[in-house]
Short mmCIF file of N, CA and C in Angstrom, two decimals:
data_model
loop_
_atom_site.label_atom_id
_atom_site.label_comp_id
_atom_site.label_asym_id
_atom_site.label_seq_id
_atom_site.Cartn_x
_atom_site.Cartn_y
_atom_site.Cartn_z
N UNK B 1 158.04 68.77 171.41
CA UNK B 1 157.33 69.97 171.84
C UNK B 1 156.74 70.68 170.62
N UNK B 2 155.41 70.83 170.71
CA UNK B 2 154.82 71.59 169.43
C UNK B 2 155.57 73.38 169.54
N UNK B 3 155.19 73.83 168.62
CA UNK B 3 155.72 75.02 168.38
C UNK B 3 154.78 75.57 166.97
N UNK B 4 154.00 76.95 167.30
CA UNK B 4 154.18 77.74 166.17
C UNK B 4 155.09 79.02 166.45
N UNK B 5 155.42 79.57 165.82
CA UNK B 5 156.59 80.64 165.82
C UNK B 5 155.78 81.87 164.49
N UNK B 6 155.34 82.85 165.04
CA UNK B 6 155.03 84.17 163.72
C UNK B 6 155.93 84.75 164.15
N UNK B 7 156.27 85.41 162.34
CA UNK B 7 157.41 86.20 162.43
C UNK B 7 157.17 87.55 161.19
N UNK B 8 157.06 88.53 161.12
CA UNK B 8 157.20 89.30 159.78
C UNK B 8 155.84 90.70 160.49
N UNK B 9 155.66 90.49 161.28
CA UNK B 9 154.49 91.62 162.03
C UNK B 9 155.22 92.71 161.99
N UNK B 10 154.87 94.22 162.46
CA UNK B 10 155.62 95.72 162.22
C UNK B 10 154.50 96.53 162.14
N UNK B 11 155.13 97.76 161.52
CA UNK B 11 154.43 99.12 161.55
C UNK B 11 154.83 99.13 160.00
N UNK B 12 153.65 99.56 159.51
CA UNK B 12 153.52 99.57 157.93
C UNK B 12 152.18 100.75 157.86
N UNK B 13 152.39 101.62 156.78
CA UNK B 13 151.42 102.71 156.20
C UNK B 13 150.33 102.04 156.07
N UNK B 14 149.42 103.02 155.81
CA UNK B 14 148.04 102.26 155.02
C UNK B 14 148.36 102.32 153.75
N UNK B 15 147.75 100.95 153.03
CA UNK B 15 148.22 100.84 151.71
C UNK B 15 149.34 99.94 151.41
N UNK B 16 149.86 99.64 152.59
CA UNK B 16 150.95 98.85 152.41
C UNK B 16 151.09 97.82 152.57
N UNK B 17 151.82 96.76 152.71
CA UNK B 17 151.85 95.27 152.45
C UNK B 17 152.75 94.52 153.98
N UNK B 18 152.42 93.50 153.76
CA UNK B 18 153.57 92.65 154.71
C UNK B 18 152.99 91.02 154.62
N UNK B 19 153.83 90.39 154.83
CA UNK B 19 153.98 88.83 154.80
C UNK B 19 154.28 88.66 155.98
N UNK B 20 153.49 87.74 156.28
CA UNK B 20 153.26 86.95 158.14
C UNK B 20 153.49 85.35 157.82
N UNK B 21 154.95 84.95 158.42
CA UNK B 21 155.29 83.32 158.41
C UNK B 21 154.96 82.64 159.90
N UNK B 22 154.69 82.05 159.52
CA UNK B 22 154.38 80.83 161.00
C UNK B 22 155.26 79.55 160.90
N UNK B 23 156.45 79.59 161.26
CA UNK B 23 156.77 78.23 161.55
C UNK B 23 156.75 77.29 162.54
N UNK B 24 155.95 76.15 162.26
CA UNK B 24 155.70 74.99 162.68
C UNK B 24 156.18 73.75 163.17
N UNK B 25 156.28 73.13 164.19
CA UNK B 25 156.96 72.19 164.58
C UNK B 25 156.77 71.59 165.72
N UNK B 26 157.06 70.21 165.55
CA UNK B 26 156.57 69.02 166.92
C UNK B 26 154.97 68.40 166.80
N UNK B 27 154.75 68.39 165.32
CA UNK B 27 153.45 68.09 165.22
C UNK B 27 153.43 67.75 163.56
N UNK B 28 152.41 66.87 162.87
CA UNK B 28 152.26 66.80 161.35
C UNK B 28 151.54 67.85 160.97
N UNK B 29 152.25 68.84 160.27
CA UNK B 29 152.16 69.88 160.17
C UNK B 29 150.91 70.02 158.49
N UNK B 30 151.23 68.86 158.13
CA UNK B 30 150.16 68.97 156.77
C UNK B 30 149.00 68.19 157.23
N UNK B 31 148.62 67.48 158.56
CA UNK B 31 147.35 66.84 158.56
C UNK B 31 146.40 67.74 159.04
N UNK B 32 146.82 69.14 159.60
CA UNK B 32 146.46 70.17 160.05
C UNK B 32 145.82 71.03 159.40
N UNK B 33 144.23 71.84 159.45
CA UNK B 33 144.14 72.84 158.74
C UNK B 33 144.69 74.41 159.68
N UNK B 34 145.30 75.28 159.17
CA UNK B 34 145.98 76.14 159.90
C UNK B 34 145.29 77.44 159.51
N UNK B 35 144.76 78.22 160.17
CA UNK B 35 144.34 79.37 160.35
C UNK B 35 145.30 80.81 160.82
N UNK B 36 144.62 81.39 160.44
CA UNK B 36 145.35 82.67 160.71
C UNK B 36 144.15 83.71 161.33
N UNK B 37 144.42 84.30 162.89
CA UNK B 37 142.98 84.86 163.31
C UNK B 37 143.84 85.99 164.41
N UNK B 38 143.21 87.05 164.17
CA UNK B 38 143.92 88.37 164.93
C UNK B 38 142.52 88.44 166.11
N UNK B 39 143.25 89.39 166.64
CA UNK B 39 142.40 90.40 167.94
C UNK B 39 143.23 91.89 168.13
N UNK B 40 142.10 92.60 168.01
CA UNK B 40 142.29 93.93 167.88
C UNK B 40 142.23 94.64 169.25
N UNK B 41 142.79 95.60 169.72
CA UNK B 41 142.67 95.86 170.61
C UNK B 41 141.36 96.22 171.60
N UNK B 42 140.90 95.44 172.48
CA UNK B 42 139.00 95.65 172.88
C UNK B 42 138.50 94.88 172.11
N UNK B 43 139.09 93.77 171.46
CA UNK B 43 137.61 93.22 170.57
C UNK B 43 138.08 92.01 170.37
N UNK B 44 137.27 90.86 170.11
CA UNK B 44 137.16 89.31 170.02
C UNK B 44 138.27 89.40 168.80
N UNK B 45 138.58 88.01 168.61
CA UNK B 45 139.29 87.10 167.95
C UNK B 45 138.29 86.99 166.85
N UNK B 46 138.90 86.98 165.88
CA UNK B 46 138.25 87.06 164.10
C UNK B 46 139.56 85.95 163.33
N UNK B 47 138.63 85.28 162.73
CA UNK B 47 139.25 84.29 161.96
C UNK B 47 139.43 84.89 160.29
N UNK B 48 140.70 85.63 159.72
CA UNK B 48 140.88 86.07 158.67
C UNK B 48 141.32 85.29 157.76
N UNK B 49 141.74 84.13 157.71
CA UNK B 49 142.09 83.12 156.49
C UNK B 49 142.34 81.94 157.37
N UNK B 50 141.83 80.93 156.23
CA UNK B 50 142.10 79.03 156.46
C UNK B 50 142.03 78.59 155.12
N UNK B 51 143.26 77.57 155.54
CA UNK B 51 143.64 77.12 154.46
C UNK B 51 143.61 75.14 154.76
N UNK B 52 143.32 74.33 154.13
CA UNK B 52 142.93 72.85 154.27
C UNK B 52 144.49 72.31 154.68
N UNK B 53 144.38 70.95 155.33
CA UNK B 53 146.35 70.54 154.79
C UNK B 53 147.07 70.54 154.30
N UNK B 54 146.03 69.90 152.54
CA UNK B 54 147.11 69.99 151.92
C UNK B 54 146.81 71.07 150.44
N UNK B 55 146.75 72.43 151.12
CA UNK B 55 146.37 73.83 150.45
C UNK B 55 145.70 73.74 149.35
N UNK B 56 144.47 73.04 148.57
CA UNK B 56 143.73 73.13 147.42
C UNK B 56 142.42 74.10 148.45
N UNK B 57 141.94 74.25 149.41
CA UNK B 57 140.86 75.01 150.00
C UNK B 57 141.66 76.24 150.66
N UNK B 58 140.68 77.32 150.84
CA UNK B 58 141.19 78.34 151.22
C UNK B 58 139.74 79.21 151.85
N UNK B 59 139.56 79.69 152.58
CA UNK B 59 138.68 80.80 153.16
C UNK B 59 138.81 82.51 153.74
N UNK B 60 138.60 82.81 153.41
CA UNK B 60 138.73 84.60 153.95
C UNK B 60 136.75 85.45 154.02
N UNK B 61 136.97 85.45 154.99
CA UNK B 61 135.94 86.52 155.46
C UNK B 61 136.01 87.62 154.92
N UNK B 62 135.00 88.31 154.40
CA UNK B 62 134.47 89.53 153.63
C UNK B 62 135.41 90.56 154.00
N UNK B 63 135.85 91.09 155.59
CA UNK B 63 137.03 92.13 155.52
C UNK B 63 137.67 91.64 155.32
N UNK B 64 138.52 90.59 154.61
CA UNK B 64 139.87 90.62 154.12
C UNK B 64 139.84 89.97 152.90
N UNK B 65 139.08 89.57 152.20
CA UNK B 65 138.76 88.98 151.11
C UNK B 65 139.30 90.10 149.93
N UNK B 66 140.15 89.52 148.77
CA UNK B 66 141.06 90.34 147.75
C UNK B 66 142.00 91.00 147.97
N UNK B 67 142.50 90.96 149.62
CA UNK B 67 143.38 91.66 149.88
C UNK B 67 144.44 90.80 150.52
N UNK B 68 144.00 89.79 151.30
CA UNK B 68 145.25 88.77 151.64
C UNK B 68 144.91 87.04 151.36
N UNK B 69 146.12 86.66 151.11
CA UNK B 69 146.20 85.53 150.75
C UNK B 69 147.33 84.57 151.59
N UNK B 70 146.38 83.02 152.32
CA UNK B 70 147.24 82.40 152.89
C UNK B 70 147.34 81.40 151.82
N UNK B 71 148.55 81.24 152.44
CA UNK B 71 149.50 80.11 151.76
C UNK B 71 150.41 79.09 152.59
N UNK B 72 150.71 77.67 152.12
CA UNK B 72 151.84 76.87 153.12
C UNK B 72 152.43 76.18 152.65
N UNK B 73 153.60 76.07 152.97
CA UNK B 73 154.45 74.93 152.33
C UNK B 73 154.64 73.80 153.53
N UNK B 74 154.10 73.02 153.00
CA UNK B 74 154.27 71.31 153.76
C UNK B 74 155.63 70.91 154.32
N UNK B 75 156.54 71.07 152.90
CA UNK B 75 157.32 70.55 152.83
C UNK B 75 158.96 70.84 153.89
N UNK B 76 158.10 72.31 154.67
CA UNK B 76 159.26 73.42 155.08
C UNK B 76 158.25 73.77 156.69
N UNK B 77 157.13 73.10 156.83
CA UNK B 77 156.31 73.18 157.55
C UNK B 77 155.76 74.83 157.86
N UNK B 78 155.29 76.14 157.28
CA UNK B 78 155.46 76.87 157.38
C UNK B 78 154.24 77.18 156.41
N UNK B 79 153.67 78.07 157.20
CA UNK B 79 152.22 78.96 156.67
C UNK B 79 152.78 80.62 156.25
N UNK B 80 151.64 80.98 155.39
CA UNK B 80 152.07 82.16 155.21
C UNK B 80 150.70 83.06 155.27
N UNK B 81 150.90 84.38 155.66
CA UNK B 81 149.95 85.27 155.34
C UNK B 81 150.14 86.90 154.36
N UNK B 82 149.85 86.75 153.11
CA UNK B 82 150.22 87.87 152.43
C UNK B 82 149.40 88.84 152.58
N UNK B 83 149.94 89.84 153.44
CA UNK B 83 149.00 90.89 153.66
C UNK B 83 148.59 92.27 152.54
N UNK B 84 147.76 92.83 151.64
CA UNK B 84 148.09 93.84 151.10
C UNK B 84 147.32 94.56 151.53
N UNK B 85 147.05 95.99 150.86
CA UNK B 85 146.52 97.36 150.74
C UNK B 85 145.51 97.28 152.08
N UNK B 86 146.88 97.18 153.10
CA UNK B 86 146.36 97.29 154.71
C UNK B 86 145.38 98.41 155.10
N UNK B 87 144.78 98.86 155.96
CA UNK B 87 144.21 99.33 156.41
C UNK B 87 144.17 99.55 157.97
N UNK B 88 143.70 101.24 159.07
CA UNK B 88 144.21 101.42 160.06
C UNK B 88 143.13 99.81 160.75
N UNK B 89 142.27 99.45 160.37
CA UNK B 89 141.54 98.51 160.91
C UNK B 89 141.99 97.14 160.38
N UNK B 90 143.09 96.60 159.94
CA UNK B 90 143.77 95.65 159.99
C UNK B 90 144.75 95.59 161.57
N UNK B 91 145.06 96.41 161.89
CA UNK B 91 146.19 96.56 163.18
C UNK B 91 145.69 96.01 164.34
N UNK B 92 146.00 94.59 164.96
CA UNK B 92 145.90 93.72 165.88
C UNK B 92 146.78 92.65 165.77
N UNK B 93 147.21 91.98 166.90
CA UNK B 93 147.99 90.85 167.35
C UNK B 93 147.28 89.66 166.03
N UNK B 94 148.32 89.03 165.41
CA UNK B 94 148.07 88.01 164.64
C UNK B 94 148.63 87.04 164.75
N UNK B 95 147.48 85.91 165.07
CA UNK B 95 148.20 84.18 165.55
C UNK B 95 148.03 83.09 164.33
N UNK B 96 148.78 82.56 164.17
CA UNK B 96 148.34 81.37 163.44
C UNK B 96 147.82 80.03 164.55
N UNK B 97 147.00 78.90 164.27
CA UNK B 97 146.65 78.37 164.92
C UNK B 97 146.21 77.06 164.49
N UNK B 98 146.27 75.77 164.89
CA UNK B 98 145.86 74.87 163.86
C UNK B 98 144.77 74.15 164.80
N UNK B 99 143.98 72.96 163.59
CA UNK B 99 142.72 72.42 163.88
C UNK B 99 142.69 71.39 162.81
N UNK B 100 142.55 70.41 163.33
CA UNK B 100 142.40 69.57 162.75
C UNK B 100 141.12 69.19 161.61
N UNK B 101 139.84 70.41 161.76
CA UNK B 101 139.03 70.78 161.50
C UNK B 101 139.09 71.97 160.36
N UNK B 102 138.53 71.63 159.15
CA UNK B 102 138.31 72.85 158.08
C UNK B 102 136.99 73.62 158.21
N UNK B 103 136.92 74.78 159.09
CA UNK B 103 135.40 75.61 159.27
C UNK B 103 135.09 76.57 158.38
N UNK B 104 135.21 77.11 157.63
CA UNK B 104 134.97 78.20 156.81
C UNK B 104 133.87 78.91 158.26
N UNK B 105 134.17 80.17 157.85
CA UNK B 105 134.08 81.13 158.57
C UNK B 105 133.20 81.09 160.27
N UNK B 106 134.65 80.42 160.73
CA UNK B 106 134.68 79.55 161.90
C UNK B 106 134.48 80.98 162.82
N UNK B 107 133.80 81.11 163.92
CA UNK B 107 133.90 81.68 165.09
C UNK B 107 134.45 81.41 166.11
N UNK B 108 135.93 81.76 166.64
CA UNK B 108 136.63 81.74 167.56
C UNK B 108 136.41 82.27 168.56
N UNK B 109 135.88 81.99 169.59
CA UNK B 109 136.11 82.96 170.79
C UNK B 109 137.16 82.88 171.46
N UNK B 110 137.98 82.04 171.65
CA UNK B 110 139.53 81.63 172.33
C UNK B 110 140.14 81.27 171.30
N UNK B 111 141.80 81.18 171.68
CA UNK B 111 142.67 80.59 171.27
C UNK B 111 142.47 78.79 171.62
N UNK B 112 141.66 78.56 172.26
CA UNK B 112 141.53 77.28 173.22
C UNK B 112 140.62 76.59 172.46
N UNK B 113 139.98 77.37 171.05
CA UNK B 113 139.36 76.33 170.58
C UNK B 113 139.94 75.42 168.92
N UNK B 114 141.36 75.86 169.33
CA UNK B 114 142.15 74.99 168.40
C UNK B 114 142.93 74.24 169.52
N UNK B 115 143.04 73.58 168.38
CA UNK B 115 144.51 72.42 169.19
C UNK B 115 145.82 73.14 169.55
N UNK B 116 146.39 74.03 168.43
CA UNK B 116 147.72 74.47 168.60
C UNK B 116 147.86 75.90 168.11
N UNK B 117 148.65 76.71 168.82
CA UNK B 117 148.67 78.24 168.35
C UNK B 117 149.66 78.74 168.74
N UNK B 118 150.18 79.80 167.70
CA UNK B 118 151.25 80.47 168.55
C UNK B 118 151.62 82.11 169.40
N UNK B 119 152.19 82.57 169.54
CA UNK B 119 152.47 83.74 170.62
C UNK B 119 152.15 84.88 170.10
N UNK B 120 151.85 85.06 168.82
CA UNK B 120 151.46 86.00 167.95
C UNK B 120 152.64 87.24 167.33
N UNK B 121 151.93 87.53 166.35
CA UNK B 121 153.13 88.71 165.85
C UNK B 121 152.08 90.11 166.04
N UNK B 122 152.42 91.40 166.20
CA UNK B 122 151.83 92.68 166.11
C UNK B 122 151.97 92.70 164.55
N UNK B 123 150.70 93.46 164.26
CA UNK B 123 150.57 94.33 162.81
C UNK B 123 150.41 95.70 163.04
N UNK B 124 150.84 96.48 163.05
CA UNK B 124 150.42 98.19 163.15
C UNK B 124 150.01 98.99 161.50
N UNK B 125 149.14 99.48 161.29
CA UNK B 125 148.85 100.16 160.25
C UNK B 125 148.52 101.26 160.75
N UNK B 126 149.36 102.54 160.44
CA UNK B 126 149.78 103.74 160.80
C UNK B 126 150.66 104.68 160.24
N UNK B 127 149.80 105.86 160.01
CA UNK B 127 151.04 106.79 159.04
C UNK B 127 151.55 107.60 160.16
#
C-alpha cells in the first residue's frame, strides 16, 4: 500500500519557521520526483518546491524562492520542506505528492495529476 504521511504543520508567527516531513512508503521512493504544493483557503493548488529523485535538481516558484528549501533522504524514504520567514500568505493545507515527472514550475490543478499524494498537513501563520 503506497503511503505519504506529512507531519510538522501548526500555528507559527510571521517570521517564523517550521519543517514539513513526508514519509513515504509502498513505492520506490527515489525513482520519484516529489513535490511539495499547498492550497489556500478559496484558491487553486500552487506547486512551491520539486526536487528530482535523486536530489541534485530543485525548483521553487518566485513566492517562495530564498525562503524554503526542499530536501530528501532516499535512504529513510522521506522528503522535507524547510519553511522560513513565513508569512500570513504562506497559511494553507500542504501536500507532498510524487510524479514520476520533473516539471519546473508545473501547474497543478488537482491532486490527480500526480501519481501519489498525501492527506496533507495545515500551516497557519498568525500572530
Amino acid at each position: 500500500e503506497v503511503q505519504l504521511v506529512e507531519s510538522g504543520g501548526g500555528l507559527v508567527q510571521p517570521g517564523g519557521s517550521l519543517r514539513l516531513s513526508c514519509a513515504a512508503s509502498g513505492f520506490t521512493f527515489r525513482s520519484y520526483s516529489m513535490y511539495w504544493v499547498r492550497q489556500a483557503p478559496g484558491k487553486g493548488l500552487e506547486c512551491v518546491s520539486i526536487i528530482n529523485g535523486i536530489g541534485t535538481s530543485t525548483y521553487y516558484p518566485d513566492s517562495v524562492k530564498g525562503r524554503f528549501t526542499i530536501s530528501r533522504d532516499n535512504a529513510k524514504s522521506t522528503l522535507y520542506l524547510q519553511m522560513n520567514s513565513l508569512a500570513s500568505e504562506d497559511t494553507a493545507m500542504y501536500y507532498c505528492a510524487a510524479s514520476i515527472y520533473y516539471v519546473p514550475a508545473k501547474v497543478a490543478t488537482s491532486l490527480n495529476d500526480f501519481k501519489y499524494w498525501g492527506q496533507g498537513t495545515q500551516v497557519t501563520v498568525s500572530s
